Short mmCIF file of C-alpha atoms in Angstrom, two decimals:
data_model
loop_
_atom_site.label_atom_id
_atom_site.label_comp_id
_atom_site.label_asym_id
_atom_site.label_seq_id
_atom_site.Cartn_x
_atom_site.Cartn_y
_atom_site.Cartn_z
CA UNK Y 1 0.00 0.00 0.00
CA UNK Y 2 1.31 3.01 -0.65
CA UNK Y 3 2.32 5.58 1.78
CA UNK Y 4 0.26 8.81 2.87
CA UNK Y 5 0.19 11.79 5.09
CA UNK Y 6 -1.50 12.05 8.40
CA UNK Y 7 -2.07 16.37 7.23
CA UNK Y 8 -0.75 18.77 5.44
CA UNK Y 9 1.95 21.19 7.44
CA UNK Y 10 0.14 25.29 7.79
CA UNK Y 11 1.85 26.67 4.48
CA UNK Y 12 4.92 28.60 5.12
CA UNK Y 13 5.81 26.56 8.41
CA UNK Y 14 8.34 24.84 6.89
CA UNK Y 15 6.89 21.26 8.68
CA UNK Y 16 7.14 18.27 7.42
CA UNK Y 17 3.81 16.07 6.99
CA UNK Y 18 3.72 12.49 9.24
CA UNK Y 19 4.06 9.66 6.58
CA UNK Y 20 2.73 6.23 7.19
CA UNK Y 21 0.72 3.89 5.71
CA UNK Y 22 -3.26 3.62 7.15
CA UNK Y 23 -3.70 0.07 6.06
CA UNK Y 24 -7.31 -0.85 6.71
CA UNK Y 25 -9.95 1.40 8.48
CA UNK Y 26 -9.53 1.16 12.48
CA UNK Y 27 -7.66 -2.46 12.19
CA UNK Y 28 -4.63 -0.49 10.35
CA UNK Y 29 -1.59 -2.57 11.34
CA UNK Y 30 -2.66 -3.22 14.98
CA UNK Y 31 -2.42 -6.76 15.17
CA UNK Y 32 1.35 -6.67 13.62
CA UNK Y 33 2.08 -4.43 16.25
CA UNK Y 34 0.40 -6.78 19.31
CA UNK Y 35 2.31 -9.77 17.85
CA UNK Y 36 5.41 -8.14 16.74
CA UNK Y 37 6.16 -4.76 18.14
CA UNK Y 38 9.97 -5.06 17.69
CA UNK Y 39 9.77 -6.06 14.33
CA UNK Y 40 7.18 -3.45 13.05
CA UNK Y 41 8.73 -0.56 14.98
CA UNK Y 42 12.11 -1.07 13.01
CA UNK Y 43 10.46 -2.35 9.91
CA UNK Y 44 8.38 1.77 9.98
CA UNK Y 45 11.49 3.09 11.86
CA UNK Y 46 13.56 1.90 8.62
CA UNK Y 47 10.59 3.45 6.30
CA UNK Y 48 9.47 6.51 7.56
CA UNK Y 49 12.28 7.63 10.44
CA UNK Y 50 11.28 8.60 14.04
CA UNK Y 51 7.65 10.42 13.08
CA UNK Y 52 5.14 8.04 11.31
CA UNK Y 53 1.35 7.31 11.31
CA UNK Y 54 -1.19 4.80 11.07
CA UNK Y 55 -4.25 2.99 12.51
CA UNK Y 56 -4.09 1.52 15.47
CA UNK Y 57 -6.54 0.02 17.87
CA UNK Y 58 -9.29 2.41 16.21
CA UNK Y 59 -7.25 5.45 16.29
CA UNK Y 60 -5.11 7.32 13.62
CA UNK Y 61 -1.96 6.89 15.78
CA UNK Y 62 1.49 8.62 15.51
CA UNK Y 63 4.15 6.90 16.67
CA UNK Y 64 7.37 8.68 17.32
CA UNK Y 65 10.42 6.66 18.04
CA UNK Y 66 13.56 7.08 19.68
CA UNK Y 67 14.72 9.45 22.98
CA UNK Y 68 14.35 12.95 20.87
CA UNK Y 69 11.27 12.49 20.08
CA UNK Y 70 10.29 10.96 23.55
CA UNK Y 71 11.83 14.04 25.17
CA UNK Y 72 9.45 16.64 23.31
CA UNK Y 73 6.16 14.55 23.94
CA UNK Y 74 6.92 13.75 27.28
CA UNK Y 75 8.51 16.85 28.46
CA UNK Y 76 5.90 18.93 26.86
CA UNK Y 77 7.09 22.43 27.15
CA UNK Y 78 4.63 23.91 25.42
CA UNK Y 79 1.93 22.01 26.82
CA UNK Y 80 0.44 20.58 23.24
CA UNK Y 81 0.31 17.05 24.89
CA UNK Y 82 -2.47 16.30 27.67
CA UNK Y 83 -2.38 13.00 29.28
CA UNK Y 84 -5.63 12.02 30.20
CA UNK Y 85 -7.69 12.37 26.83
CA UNK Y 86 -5.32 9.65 25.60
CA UNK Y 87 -5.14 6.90 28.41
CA UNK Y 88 -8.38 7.75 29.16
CA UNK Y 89 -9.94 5.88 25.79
CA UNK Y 90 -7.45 2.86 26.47
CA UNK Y 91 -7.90 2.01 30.33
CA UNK Y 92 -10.10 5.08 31.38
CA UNK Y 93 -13.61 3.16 32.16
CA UNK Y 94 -11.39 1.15 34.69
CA UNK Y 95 -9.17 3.15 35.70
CA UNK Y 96 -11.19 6.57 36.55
CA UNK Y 97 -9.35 9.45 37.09
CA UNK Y 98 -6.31 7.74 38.58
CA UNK Y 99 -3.47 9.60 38.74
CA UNK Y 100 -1.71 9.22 35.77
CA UNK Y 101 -5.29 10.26 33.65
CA UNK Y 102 -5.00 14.08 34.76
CA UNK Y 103 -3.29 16.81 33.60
CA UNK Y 104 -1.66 20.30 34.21
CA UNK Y 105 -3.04 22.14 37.22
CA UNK Y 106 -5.48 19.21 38.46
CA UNK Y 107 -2.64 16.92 37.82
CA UNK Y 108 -0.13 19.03 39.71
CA UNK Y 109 -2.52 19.19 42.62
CA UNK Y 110 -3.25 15.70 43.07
CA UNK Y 111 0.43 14.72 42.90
CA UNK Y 112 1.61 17.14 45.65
CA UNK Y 113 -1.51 15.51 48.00
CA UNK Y 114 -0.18 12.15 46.69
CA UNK Y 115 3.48 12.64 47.01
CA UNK Y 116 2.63 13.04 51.23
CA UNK Y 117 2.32 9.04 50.41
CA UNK Y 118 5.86 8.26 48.79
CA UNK Y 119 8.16 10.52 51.62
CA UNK Y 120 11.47 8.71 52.50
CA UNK Y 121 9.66 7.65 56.71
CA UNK Y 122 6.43 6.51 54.37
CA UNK Y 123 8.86 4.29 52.05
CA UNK Y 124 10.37 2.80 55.60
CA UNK Y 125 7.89 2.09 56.75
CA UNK Y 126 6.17 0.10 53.60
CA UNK Y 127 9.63 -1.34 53.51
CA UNK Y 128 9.37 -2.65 57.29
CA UNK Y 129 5.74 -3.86 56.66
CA UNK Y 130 6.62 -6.18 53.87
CA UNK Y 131 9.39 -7.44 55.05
CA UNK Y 132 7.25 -10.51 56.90
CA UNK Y 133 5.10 -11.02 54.24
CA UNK Y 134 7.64 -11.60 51.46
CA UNK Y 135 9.53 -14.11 53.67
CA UNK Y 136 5.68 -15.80 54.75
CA UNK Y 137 5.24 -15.65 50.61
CA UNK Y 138 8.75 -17.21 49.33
CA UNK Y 139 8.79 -19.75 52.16
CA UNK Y 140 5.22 -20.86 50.81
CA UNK Y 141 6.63 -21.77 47.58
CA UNK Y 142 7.76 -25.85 46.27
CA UNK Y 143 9.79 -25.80 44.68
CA UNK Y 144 10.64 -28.62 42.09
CA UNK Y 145 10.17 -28.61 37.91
CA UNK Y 146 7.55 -26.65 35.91
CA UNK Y 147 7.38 -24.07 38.43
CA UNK Y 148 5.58 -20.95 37.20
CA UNK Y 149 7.73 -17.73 38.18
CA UNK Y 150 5.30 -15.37 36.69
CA UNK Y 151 2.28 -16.52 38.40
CA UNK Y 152 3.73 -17.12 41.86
CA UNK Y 153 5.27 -13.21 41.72
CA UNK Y 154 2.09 -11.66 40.70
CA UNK Y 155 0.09 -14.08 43.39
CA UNK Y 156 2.92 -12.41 45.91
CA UNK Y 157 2.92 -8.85 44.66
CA UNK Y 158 -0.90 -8.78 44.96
CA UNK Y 159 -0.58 -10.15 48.59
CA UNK Y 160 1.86 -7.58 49.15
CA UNK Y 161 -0.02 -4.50 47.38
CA UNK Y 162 -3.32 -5.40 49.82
CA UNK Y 163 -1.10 -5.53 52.77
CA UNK Y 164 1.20 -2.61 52.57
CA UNK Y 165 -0.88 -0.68 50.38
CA UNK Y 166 -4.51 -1.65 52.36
CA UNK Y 167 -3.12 -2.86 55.39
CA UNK Y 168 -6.14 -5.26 55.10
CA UNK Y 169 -6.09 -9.12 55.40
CA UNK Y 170 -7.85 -11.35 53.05
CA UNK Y 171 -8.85 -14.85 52.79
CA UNK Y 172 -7.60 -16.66 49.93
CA UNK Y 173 -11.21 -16.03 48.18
CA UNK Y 174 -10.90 -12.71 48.14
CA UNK Y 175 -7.57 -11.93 47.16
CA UNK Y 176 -7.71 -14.54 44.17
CA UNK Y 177 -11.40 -12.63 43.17
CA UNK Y 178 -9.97 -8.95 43.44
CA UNK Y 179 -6.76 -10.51 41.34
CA UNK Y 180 -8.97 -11.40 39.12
CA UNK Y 181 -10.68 -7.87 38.83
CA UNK Y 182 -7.16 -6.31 38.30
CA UNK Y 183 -6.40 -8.80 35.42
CA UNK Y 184 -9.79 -8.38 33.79
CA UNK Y 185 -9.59 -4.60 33.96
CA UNK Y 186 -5.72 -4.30 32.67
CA UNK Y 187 -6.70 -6.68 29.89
CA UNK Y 188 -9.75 -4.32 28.74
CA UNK Y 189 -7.75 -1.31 27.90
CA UNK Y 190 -6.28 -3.34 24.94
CA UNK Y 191 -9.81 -4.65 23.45
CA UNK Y 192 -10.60 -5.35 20.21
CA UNK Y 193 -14.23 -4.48 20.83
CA UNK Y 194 -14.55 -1.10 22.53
CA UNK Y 195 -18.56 -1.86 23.96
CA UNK Y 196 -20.01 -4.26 26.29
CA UNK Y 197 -20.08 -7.58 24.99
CA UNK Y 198 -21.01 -10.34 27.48
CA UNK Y 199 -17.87 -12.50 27.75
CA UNK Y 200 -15.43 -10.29 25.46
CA UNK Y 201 -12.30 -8.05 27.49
CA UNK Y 202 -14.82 -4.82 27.67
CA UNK Y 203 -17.34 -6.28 29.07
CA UNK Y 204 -15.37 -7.99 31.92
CA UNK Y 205 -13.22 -4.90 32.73
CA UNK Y 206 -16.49 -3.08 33.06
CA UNK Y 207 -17.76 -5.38 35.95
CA UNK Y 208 -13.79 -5.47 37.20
CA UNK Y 209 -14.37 -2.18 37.60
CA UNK Y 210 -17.70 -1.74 39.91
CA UNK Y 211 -16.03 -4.77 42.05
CA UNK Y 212 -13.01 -2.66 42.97
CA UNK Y 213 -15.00 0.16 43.55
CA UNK Y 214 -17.29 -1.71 46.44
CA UNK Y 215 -14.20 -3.29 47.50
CA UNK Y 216 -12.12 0.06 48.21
CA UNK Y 217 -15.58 1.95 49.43
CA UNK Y 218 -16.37 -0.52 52.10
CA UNK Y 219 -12.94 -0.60 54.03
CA UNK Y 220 -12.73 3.35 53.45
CA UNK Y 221 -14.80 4.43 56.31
CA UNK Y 222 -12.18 2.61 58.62
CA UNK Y 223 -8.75 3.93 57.02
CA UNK Y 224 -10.44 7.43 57.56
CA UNK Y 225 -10.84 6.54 61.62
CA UNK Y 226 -8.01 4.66 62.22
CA UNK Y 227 -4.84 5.45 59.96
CA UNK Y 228 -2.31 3.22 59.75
CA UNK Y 229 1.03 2.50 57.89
CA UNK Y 230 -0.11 1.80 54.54
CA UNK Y 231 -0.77 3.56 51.85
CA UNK Y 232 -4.48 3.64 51.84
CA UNK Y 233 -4.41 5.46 54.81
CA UNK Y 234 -1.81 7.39 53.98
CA UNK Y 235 -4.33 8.97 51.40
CA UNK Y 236 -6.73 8.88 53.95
CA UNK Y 237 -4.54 11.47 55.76
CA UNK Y 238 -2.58 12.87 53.84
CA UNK Y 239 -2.59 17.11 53.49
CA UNK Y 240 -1.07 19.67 51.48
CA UNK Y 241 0.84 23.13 53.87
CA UNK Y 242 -2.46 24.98 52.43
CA UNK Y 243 -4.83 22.22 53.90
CA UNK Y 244 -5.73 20.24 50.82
CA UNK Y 245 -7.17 16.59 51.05
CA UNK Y 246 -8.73 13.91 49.03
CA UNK Y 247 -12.32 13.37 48.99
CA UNK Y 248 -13.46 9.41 49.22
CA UNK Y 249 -14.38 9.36 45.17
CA UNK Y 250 -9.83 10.66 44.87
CA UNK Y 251 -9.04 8.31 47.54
CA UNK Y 252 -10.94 5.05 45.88
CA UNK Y 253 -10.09 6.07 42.30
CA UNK Y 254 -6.21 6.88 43.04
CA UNK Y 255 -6.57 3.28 45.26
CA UNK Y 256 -7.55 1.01 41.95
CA UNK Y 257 -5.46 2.96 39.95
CA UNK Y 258 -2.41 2.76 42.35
CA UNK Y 259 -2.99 -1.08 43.28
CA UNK Y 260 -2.74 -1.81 39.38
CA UNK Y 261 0.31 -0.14 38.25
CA UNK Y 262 1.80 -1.50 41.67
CA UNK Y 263 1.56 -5.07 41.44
CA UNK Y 264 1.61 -5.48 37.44
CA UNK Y 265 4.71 -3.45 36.83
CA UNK Y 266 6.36 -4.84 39.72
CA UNK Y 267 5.35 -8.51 38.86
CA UNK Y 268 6.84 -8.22 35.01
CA UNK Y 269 10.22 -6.83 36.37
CA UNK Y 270 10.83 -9.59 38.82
CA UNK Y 271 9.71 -11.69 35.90
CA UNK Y 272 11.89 -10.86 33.47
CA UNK Y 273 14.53 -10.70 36.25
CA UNK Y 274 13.83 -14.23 37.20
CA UNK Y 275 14.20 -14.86 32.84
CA UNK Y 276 17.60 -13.48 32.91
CA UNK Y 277 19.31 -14.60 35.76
CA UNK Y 278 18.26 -18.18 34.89
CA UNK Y 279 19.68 -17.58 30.78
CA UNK Y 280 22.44 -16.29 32.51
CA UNK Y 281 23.02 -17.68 35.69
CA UNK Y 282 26.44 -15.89 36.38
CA UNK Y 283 24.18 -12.54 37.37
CA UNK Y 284 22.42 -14.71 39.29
CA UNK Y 285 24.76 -16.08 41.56
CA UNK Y 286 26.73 -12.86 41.26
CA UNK Y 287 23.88 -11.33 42.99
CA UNK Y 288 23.32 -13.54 45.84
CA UNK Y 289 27.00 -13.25 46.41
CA UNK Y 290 26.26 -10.04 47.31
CA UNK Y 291 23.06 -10.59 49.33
CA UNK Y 292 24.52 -12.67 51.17
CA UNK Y 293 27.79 -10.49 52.08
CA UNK Y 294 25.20 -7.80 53.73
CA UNK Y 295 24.59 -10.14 56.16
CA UNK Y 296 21.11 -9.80 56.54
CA UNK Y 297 17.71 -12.23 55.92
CA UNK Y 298 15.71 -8.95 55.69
CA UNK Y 299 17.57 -6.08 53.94
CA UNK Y 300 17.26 -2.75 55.91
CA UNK Y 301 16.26 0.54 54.05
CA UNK Y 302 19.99 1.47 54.03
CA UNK Y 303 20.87 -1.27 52.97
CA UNK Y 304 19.34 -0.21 49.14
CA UNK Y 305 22.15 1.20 48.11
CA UNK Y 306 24.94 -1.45 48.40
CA UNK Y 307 22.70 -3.86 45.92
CA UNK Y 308 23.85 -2.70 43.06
CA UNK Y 309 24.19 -6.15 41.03
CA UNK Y 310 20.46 -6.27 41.82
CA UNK Y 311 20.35 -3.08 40.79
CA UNK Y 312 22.23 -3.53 37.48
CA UNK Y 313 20.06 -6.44 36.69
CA UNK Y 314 16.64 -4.51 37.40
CA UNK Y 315 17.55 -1.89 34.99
CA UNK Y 316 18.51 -3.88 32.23
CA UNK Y 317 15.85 -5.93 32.53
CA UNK Y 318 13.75 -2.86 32.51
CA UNK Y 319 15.42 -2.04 29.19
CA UNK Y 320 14.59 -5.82 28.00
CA UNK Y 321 11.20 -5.29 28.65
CA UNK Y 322 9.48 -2.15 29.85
CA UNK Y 323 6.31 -3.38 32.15
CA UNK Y 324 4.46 -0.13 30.54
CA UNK Y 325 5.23 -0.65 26.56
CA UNK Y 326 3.56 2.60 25.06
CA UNK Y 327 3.12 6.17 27.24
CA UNK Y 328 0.13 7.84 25.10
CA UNK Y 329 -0.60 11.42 24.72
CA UNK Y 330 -3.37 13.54 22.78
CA UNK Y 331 -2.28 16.82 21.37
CA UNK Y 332 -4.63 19.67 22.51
CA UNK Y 333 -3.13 22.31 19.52
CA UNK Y 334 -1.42 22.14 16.67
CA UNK Y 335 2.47 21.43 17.29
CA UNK Y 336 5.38 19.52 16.02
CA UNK Y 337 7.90 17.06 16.62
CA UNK Y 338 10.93 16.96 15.18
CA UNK Y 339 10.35 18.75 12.21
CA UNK Y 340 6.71 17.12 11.64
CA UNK Y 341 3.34 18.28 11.87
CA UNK Y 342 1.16 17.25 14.60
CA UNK Y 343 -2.81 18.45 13.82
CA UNK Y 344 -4.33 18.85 16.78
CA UNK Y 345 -6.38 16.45 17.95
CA UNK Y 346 -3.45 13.53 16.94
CA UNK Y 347 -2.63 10.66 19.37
CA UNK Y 348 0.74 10.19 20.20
CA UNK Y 349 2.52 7.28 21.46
CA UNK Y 350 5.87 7.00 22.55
CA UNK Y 351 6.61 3.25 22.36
CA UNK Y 352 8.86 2.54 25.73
CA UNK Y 353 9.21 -1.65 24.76
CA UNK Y 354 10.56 -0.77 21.13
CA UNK Y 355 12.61 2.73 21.94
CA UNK Y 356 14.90 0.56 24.71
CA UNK Y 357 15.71 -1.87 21.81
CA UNK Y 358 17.63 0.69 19.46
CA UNK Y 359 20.68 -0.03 17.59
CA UNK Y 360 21.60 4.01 17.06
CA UNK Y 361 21.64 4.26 20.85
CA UNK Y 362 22.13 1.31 22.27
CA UNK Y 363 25.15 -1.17 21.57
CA UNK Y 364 24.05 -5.03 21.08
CA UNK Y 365 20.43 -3.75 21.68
CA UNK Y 366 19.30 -7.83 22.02
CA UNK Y 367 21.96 -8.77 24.20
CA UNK Y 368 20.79 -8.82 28.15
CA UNK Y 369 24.00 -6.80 29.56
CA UNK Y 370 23.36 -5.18 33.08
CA UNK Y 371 27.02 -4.05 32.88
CA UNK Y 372 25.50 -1.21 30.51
CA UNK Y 373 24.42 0.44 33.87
CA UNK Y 374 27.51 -0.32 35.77
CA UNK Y 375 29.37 3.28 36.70
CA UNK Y 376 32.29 2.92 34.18
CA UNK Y 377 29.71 2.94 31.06
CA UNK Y 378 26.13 3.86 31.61
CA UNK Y 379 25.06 3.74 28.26
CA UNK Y 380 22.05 4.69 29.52
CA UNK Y 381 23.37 8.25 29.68
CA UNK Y 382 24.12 8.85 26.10
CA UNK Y 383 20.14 10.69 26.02
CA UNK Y 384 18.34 11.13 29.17
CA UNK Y 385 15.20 9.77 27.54
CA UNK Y 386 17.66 6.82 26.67
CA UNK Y 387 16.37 4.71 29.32
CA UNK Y 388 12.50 6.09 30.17
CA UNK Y 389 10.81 3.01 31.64
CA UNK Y 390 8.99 5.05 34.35
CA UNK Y 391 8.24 7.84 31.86
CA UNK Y 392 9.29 11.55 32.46
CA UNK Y 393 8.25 15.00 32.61
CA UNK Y 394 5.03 16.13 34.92
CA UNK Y 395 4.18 12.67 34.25
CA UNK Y 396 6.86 10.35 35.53
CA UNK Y 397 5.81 7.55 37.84
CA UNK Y 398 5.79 8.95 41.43
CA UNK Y 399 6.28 5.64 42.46
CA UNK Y 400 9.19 4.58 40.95
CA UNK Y 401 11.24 4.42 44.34
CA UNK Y 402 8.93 2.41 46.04
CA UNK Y 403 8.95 -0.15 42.89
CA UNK Y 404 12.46 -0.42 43.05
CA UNK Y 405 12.94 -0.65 47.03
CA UNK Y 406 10.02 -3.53 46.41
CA UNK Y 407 12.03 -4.91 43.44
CA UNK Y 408 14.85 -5.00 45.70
CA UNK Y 409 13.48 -6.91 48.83
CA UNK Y 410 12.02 -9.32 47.09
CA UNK Y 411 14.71 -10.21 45.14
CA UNK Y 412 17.02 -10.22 47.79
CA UNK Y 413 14.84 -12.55 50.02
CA UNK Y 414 14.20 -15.01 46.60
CA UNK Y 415 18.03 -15.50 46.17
CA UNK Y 416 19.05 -15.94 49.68
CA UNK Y 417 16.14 -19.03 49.59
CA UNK Y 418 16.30 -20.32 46.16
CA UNK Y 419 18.09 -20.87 42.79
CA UNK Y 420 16.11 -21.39 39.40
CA UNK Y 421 17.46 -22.93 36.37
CA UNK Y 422 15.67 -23.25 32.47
CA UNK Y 423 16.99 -25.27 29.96
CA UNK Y 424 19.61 -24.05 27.82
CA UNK Y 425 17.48 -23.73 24.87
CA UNK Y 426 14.55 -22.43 26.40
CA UNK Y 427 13.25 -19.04 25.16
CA UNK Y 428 10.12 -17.34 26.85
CA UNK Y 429 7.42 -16.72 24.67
CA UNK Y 430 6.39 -12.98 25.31
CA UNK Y 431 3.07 -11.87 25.46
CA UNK Y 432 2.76 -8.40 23.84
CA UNK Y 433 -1.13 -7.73 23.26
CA UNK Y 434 -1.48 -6.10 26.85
CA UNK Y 435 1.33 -5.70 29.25
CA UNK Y 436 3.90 -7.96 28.60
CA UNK Y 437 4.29 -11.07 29.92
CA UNK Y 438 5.21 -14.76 29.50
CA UNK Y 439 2.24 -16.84 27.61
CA UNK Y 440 3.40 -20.27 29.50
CA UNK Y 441 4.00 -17.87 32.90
CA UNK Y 442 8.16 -18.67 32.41
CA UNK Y 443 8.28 -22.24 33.73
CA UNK Y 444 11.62 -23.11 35.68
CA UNK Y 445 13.44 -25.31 38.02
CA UNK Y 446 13.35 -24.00 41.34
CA UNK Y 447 15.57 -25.65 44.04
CA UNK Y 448 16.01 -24.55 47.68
CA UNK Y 449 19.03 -23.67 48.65
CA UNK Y 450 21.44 -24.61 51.60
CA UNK Y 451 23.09 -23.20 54.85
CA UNK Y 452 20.12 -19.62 53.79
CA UNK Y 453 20.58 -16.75 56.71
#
């Protein structure tokens, strides 16, 4: 098919139009993309350059590649990109008005209440309060052949997110049932069919949806009395120097919102991780060398710092695969990037999972190498929008130090109990049609270790 542009540039501008090519009415190339991102992002990259356009999931889309380009949406200087009109029509039905769905002044507002929940005592304290519960989790594992890494982490991270982010104790019923809603309501925001279907994605993150809701509303009146050490009530309580507070409709919507992008993100990292270090199971017993010179069972909050082979490993796995593939963004006025047109109206996406996978910034972009981060190279720092798995700008996760302090404890718990081998053939088949993950949940030999602390 031959290539066309998304609009012509104002005359005199001296813009460049976006080229692509549409392919068919709303389908476009979107399920090339779902299957294949890497190999359609450099297949257009190759084509068009950094700034190209076509359908995707409904929507005339323009994708623009690499950290330049990244660095002008996300930045936004000139505040042509809003946030929320363009998340909102992926995940906004279940996600309502969560945090990362506002923008400018209403945005900035909510994150300075919100931040009152990520200060360095508040990210102790979490720390402290998990502690237990990882160790409770991890020891609850047998271990043996087939075991599923992906499904035990996210079965942990969700026990985790209710505790320290709730501070509420579930049965087993419960906590598999709100799982559920989580997956149901994540998995929606990628539909096919955007309406209610009985039995289809939409229909199921709808009703995902109204069960968190009732969930979060009927342990609220408590967290408002009582406080506590988790995040939940940390909302609850939490006040700006001018005397600002959530009402319970911010509180339960930043809750769902907050529980989601806490235990998904969280579970693909230690995921892919857990992939790595068993391809390549010199980083893994490189890092439990070091976890086990601290000392420690339970790593302290000080004790962050010294990982930094766990460290090195997180980052590049991050790079590998970013839990959040695509950051979207709607342009509210006419503007451009790099060089090209953007109408109005456009949706933007910078593509995280693809951008990390570069050749003309990265070296060996295929080629898991946490040694990339170590001090002596940080290739990272050839663009600051190099490496963007939590985003940037106004935008960028505020929780990015409590996902890596989480990262971290587990991790350091898991090695100092167990070591996990795959065959030597064995590649993970990765699920890209939502967030990505491993379709057989990344199978592996897991065998307890000896003489733990």
């Amino acid at each position: 098919m031959a290539a066309s542009i998304l609009a012509p540039p104002p005359p005199g501008s001296g813009l460049k139009p976006v080229p692509g090519v549409p392919g068919l009415p709303f389908i476009g190339n979107t399920l090339q993309v779902m299957r294949d991102p890497f190999g359609q992002a450099r297949k257009r990259y190759e084509q068009y350059g950094p700034v190209s356009w076509g359908w995707l999931l409904g929507q005339r889309t323009v994708t623009v590649q690499g950290p330049e380009a990244a660095e002008t949406v996300l930045v936004n200087r000139d505040k042509a990109f809003a946030n929320g009109p363009a998340w909102s029509y992926f995940i906004g039905p279940f996600f309502h008005r969560g945090i990362m769905l506002l923008d400018f002044d209403e945005h900035l507002h909510h994150r300075r209440i919100m931040q009152q929940a990520f200060t360095r005592d508040r990210l102790r304290a979490y720390m402290e309060r998990m502690a237990p519960s990882i160790a409770a989790g991890l020891d609850a594992w047998e271990p043996g052949r087939g075991f599923t890494v992906y499904d035990h982490v996210k079965q942990l991270t969700l026990d985790l997110a209710t505790d320290v982010f709730m501070g509420v104790e579930l049965d087993r019923a419960e906590a598999d049932r709100i799982n559920g809603a989580f997956i149901d309501a994540v998995r929606a925001g990628t539909a096919y069919v955007r309406f209610s279907v009985p039995g289809l994605r939409w229909h199921k993150g709808m009703r995902a949806r109204k069960a968190l809701e009732e969930f979060f509303y009927r342990h609220l009146p408590a967290k408002r009395r009582d406080g506590g050490d988790d995040l939940f009530a940390a909302l609850c309580q939490a006040e700006t120097d001018d005397g600002h507070r959530f009402t319970d409709e911010d509180v339960v919507n930043h809750m769902i919102f907050a529980l989601m992008a806490a235990h998904d993100t969280t579970t693909i990292t230690l995921t892919t991780m857990a992939y790595y270090m068993a391809k390549y199971p010199e980083w893994q017993d490189r890092a439990r060398e070091q976890s086990r010179a601290l000392g420690k069972p339970v790593p302290g909050f000080a004790d962050l710092d010294a990982m930094t082979t766990i460290d090195m490993v997180m980052k590049e796995s991050l790079r590998m695969v970013a839990p959040v593939p695509a950051l979207p963004r709607r342009a509210v006025k006419d503007t451009s990037v790099l060089g090209h047109h953007i109408p109005a109206g456009s949706l933007v996406v910078v593509p995280l999972l693809t951008n990390h996978h570069m050749a003309e910034w990265w070296p060996e972009p295929e080629r898991f190498d946490p040694e990339r981060f170590s001090p002596e190279r940080r290739e990272d720092r050839v663009h600051r929008f190099a490496w963007a798995p939590f985003g940037g700008g106004a935008h960028k996760c505020i929780g990015l130090h409590f996902a890596g302090m989480q990262v971290k404890s587990i991790m350091h718990q898991l090695l100092l109990r167990y070591g996990w081998s795959v065959p030597g053939r064995y590649e993970w088949p990765l699920d890209t049609t939502s967030l990505p993950s491993p379709k057989d949940g990344l199978p592996v030999h897991l065998y307890r270790l000896e003489g733990t602390l």
